[in-house]
C-alpha positions as a printed Julia matrix, in Angstrom:
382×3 Matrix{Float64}:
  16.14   -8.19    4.64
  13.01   -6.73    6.32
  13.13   -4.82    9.23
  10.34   -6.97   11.34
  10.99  -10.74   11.54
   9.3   -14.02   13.22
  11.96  -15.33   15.69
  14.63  -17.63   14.64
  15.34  -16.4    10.48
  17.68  -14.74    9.86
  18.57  -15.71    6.0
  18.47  -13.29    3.32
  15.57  -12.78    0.69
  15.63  -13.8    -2.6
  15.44  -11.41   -5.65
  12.55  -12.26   -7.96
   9.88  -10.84  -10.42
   6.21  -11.32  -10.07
   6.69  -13.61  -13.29
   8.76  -15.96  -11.2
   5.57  -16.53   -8.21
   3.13  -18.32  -10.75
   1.13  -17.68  -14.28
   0.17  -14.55  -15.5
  -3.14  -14.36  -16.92
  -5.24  -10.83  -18.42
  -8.82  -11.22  -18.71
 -11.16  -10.64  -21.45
 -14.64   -9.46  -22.11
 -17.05  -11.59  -23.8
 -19.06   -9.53  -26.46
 -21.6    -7.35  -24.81
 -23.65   -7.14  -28.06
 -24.57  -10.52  -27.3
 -26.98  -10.38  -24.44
 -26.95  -13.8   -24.09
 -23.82  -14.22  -22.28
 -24.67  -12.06  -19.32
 -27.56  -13.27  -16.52
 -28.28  -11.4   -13.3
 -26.97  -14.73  -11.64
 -24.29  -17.07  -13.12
 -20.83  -17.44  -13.01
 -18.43  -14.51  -11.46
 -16.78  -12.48  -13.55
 -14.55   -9.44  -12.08
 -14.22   -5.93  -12.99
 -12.23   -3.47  -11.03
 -14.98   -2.0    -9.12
 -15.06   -5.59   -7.5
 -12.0    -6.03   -5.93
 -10.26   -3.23   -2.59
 -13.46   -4.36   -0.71
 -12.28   -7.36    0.98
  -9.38   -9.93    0.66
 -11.67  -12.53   -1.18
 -14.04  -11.6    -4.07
 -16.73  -14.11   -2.73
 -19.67  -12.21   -5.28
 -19.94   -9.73   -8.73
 -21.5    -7.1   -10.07
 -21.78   -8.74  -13.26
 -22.54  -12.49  -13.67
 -21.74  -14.46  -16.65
 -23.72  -16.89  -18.7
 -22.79  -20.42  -19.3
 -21.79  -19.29  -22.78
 -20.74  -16.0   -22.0
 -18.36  -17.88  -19.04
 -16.78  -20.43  -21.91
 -15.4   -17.64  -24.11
 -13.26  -15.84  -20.55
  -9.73  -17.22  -19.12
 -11.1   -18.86  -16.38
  -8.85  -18.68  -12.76
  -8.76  -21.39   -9.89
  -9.22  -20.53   -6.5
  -6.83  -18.04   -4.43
  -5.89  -16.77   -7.97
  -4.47  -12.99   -7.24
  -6.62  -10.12   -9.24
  -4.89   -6.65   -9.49
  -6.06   -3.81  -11.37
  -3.18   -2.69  -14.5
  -4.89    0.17  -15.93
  -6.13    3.64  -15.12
  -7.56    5.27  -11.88
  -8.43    1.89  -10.71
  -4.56    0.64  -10.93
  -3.07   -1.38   -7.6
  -6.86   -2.69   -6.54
  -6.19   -5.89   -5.6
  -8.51   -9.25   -4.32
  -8.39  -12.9    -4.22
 -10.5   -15.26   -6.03
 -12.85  -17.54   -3.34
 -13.62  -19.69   -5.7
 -13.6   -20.17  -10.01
 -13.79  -17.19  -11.15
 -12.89  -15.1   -14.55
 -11.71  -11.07  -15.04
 -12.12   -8.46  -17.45
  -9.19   -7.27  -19.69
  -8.23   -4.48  -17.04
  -7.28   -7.26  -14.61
  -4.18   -9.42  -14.31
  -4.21  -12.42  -12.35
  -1.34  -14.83  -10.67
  -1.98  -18.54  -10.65
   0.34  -18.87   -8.15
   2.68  -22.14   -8.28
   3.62  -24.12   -5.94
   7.02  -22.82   -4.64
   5.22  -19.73   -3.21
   2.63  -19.18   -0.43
  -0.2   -17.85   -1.87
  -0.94  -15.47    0.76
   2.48  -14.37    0.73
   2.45  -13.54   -2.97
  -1.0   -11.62   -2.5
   0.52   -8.93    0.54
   4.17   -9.19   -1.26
   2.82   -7.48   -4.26
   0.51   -5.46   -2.22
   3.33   -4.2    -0.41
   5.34   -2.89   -3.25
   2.39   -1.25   -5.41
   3.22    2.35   -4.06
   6.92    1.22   -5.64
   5.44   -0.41   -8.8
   3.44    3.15   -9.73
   6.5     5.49   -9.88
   7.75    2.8   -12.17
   4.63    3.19  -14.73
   5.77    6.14  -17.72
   3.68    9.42  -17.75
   0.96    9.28  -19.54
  -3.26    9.96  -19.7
  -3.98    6.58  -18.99
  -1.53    4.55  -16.96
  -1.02    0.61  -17.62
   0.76   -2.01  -16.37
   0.97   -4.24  -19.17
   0.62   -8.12  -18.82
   5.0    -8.1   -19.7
   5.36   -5.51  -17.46
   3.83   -6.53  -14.36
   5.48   -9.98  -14.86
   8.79   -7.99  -14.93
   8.24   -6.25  -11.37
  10.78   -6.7    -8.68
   9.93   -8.5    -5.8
  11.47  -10.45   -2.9
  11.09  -13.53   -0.95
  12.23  -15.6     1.76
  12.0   -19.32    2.54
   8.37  -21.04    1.62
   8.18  -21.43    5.92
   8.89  -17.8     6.31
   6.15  -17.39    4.23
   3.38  -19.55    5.49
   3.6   -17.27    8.48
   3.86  -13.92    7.12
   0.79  -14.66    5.13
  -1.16  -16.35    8.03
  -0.51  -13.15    9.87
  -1.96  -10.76    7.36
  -4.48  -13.05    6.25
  -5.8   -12.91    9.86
  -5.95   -9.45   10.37
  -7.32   -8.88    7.12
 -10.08  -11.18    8.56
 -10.67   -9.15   11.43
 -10.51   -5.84    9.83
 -13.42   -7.75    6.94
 -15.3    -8.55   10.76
 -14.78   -5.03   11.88
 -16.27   -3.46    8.8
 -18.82   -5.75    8.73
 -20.04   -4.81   12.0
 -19.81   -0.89   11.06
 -22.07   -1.74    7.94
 -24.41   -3.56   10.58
 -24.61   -0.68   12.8
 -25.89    2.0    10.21
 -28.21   -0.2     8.85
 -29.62   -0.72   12.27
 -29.38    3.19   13.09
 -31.06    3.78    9.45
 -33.97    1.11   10.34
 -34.56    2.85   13.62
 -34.25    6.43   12.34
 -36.93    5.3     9.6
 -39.01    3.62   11.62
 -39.18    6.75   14.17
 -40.46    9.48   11.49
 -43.28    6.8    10.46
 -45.26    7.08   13.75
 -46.69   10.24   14.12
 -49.4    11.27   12.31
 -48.96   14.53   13.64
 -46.96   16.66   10.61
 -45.94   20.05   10.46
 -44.2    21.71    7.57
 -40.85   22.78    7.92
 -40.88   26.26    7.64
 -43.06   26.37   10.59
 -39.94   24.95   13.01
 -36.86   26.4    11.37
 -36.02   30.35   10.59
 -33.1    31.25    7.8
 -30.36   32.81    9.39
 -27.78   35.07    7.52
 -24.95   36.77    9.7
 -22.46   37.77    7.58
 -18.81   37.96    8.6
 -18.13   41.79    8.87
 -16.18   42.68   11.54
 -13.52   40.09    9.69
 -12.84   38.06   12.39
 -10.09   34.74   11.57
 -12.38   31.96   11.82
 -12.46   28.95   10.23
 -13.95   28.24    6.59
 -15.83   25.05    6.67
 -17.43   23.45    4.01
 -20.36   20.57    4.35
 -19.81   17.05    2.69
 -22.46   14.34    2.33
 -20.16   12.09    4.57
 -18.51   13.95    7.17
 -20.79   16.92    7.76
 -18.77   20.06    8.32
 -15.22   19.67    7.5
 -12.4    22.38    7.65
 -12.04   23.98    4.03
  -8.65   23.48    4.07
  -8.76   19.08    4.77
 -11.79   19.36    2.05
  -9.2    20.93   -0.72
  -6.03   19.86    0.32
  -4.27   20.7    -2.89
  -5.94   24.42   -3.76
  -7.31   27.42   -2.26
 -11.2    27.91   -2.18
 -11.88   30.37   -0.15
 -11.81   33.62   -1.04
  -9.34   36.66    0.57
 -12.17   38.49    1.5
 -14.44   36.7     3.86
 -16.42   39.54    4.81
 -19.52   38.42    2.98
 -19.45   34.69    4.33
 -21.82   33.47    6.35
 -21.09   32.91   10.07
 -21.99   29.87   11.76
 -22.91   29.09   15.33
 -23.13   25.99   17.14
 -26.3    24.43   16.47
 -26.93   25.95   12.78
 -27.59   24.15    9.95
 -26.03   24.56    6.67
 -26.4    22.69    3.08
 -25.3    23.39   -0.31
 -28.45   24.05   -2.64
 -26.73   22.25   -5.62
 -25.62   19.3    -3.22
 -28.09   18.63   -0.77
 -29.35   15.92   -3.18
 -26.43   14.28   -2.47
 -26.68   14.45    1.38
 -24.55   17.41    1.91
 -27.11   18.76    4.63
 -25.36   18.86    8.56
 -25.72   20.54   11.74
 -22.65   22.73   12.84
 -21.7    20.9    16.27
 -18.27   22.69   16.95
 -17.38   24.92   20.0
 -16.27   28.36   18.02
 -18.11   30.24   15.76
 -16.72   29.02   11.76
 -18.07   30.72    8.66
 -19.04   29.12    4.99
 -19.45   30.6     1.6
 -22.23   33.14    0.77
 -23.82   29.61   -1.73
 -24.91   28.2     1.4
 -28.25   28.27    2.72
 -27.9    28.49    6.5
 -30.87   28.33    9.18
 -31.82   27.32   13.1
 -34.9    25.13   14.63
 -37.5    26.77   16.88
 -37.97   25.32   20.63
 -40.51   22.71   19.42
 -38.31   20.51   18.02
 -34.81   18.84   18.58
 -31.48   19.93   16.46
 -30.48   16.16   16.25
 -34.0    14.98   15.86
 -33.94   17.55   12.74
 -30.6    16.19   11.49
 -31.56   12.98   11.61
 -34.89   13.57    9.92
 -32.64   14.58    6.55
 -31.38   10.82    6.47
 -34.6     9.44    5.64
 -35.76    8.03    2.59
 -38.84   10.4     3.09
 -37.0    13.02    3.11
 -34.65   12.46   -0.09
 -38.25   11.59   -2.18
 -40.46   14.7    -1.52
 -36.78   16.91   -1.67
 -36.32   15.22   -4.96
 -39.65   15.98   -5.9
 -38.9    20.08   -5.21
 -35.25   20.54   -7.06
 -35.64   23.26   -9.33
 -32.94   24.63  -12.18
 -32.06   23.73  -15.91
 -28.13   23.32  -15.21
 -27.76   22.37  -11.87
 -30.54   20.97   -9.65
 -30.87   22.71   -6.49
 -33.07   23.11   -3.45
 -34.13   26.63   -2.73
 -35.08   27.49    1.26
 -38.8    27.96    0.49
 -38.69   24.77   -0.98
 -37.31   22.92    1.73
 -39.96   24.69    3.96
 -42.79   23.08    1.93
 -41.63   19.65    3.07
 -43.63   17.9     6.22
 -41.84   16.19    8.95
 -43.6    13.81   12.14
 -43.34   15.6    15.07
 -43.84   14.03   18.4
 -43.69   15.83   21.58
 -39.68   17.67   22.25
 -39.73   15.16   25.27
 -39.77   11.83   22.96
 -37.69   13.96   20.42
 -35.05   14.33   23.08
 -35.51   10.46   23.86
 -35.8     9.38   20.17
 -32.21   11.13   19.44
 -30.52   10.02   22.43
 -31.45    6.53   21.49
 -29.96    6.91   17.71
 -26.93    9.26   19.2
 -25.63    6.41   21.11
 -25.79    4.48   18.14
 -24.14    6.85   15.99
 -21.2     6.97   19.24
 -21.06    3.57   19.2
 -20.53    3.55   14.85
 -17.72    6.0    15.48
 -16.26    4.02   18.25
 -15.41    1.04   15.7
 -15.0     2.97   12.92
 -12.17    4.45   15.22
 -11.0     0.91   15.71
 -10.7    -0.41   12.62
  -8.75    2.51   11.37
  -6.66    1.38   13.8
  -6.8    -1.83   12.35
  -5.54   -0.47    9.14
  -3.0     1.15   10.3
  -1.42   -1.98   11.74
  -1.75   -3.49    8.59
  -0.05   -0.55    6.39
   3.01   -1.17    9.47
   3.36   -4.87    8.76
   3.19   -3.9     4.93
   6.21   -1.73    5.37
   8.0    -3.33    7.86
   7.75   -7.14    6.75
   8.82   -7.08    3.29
  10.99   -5.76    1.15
């Protein structure tokens, strides 16, 4: 039995296989040669890149033609979609409405003796199970007889109900929660854009900011840090959990001071541009291309400047380099920026910093959210 119950059951679960909660169907492709059974908007067909972003799979990336639609194995509503092959495996929706899947999908009609909510977080629970059951090998499958044979566990169709009703409510608030996350940065992006289109006053970058280059000499321990596109700086060592980076001699890294900015030449077309906001000094590899801002102009209205569309066209315009693109410092100078006056700089970034709090505020919370969910995963099934 599970270790969390609903008051008042207390009988054992039953033993079962995923075969044994409804029909198991694999998807197909219909011929791609043919371009007459895809449209940009028809009926939904899944792929694995569809499903893990909500419960329900309300929309597609791909949309099926009429004809194309007539040659898949079409699924009902609430039909279950997991992913049985390759880096994608365990990805896992629920149909809103008709829908059909490609041939790296397997679907459970569920039948009637089963919740269907149930059946969806049942197997959800047990994926990290099901994967140390799949053999070694380059691609991993689950094979349409092999995910029918999967162990799984239930308890009485009542027991069920509310197990599923449960889940399926939280899963609706934590679909709410990331909706509103989604809503903020598209309102802090709008804002941000809409802030470096006013001034027709432009300067050119290298007339605010000056490369710096301390290197790390005297060997002091601090912390290697690298820049990513979506957390900024970011300890070396959470970065590249499983290997060492860094090199034993630091001594030629550069040292970085609250306030700096740092980017990767070969990344910053990617985003991977931040300003260093910690309290101690840290240090980064020699690649990087470090500098400061003068007193004319805000660090966070700079950082925030690097978001913009505006910004991503004329850099893309200035990457240079046959194997990998990169950004070189001079070029980055030649790039304009609006600059108002440093007192509605200030104002301008406290407006979008409080934004950007109130982002990591729910982002905060709905890990939270998740985290619940993973608990009632474990601790409500088998």
């Amino acid at each position: 039995m599970p270790t969390l119950r609903f008051p008042g059951f207390t009988d054992e679960w039953r033993k079962c296989t995923i075969s044994q909660f409804g029909n198991i169907v694999t998807g197909n492709t219909p011929s791609t040669s043919d371009s007459e059974n895809y449209i940009d908007e028809g009926y939904l067909w899944a792929s694995p890149s569809d499903l893990n972003i909500t419960k329900y799979v309300y929309d597609t990336k791909i949309h099926l033609s009429l004809k194309g639609y007539d040659k898949t194995r079409k699924l009902p509503k609430d039909a279950i979609l997991v992913t049985c092959i390759g880096s994608t495996i365990g990805k896992m929706g629920m149909s809103y409405t008709e829908i059909s899947t490609n041939q790296q999908i397997n679907a459970v009609v569920v039948n009637g003796l089963f919740d269907n909510d149930f059946v969806y977080y049942a197997i959800q629970s047990r994926f990290p199970k099901y994967l140390t059951s799949i053999s070694i090998q380059a691609v991993p499958i689950l094979s349409k007889s092999a995910f029918g044979e999967l162990e799984n566990y239930y308890p009485s169709k009542i027991e069920q109900n509310k197990i599923g009703k449960l889940l399926s409510l939280l899963d609706e608030r934590i679909a709410l929660q990331s909706k509103l996350i989604e809503d903020l940065k598209k309102f802090k992006s709008a804002i941000v854009e809409r802030l470096y289109g006013q001034s027709s006053s432009k300067v050119r970058l290298g007339a605010i900011i000056k490369q710096v280059s301390i290197r790390n000499r005297d060997g002091g321990e601090r912390e290697v840090m690298s820049v990513s596109n979506r957390y900024g700086f970011i300890a070396q060592s959470e970065q590249f959990e499983e290997r060492l980076v860094a090199s034993e001699d630091t001594s030629n890294y550069k040292v970085i001071t609250p306030g700096v900015f740092a980017y990767n030449p070969a990344r910053i077309n990617v985003g991977s541009i931040a300003q260093y906001k910690g309290d101690k000094p840290c240090i980064v590899s020699p690649m990087y291309i470090c500098f400061e801002c003068g007193k004319q102009v805000n660090s966070d209205y700079l950082e925030y400047f690097f978001s913009t569309k505006y910004f991503h066209r004329e850099m893309e315009k200035r990457l240079e380099g046959s194997v990998r693109l990169c950004l070189s410092f001079e070029a980055l100078c030649n790039i304009s920026i609006s600059l108002h006056p440093i007192e509605q700089q200030q104002k301008y970034s406290k407006v979008v910093n409080s934004i950007f709090d109130q982002i990591r505020i729910e982002s905060d919370i709905l890990q939270e959210y998740q985290k619940q969910k993973l608990y009632f995963l474990s601790a409500m099934f088998i």
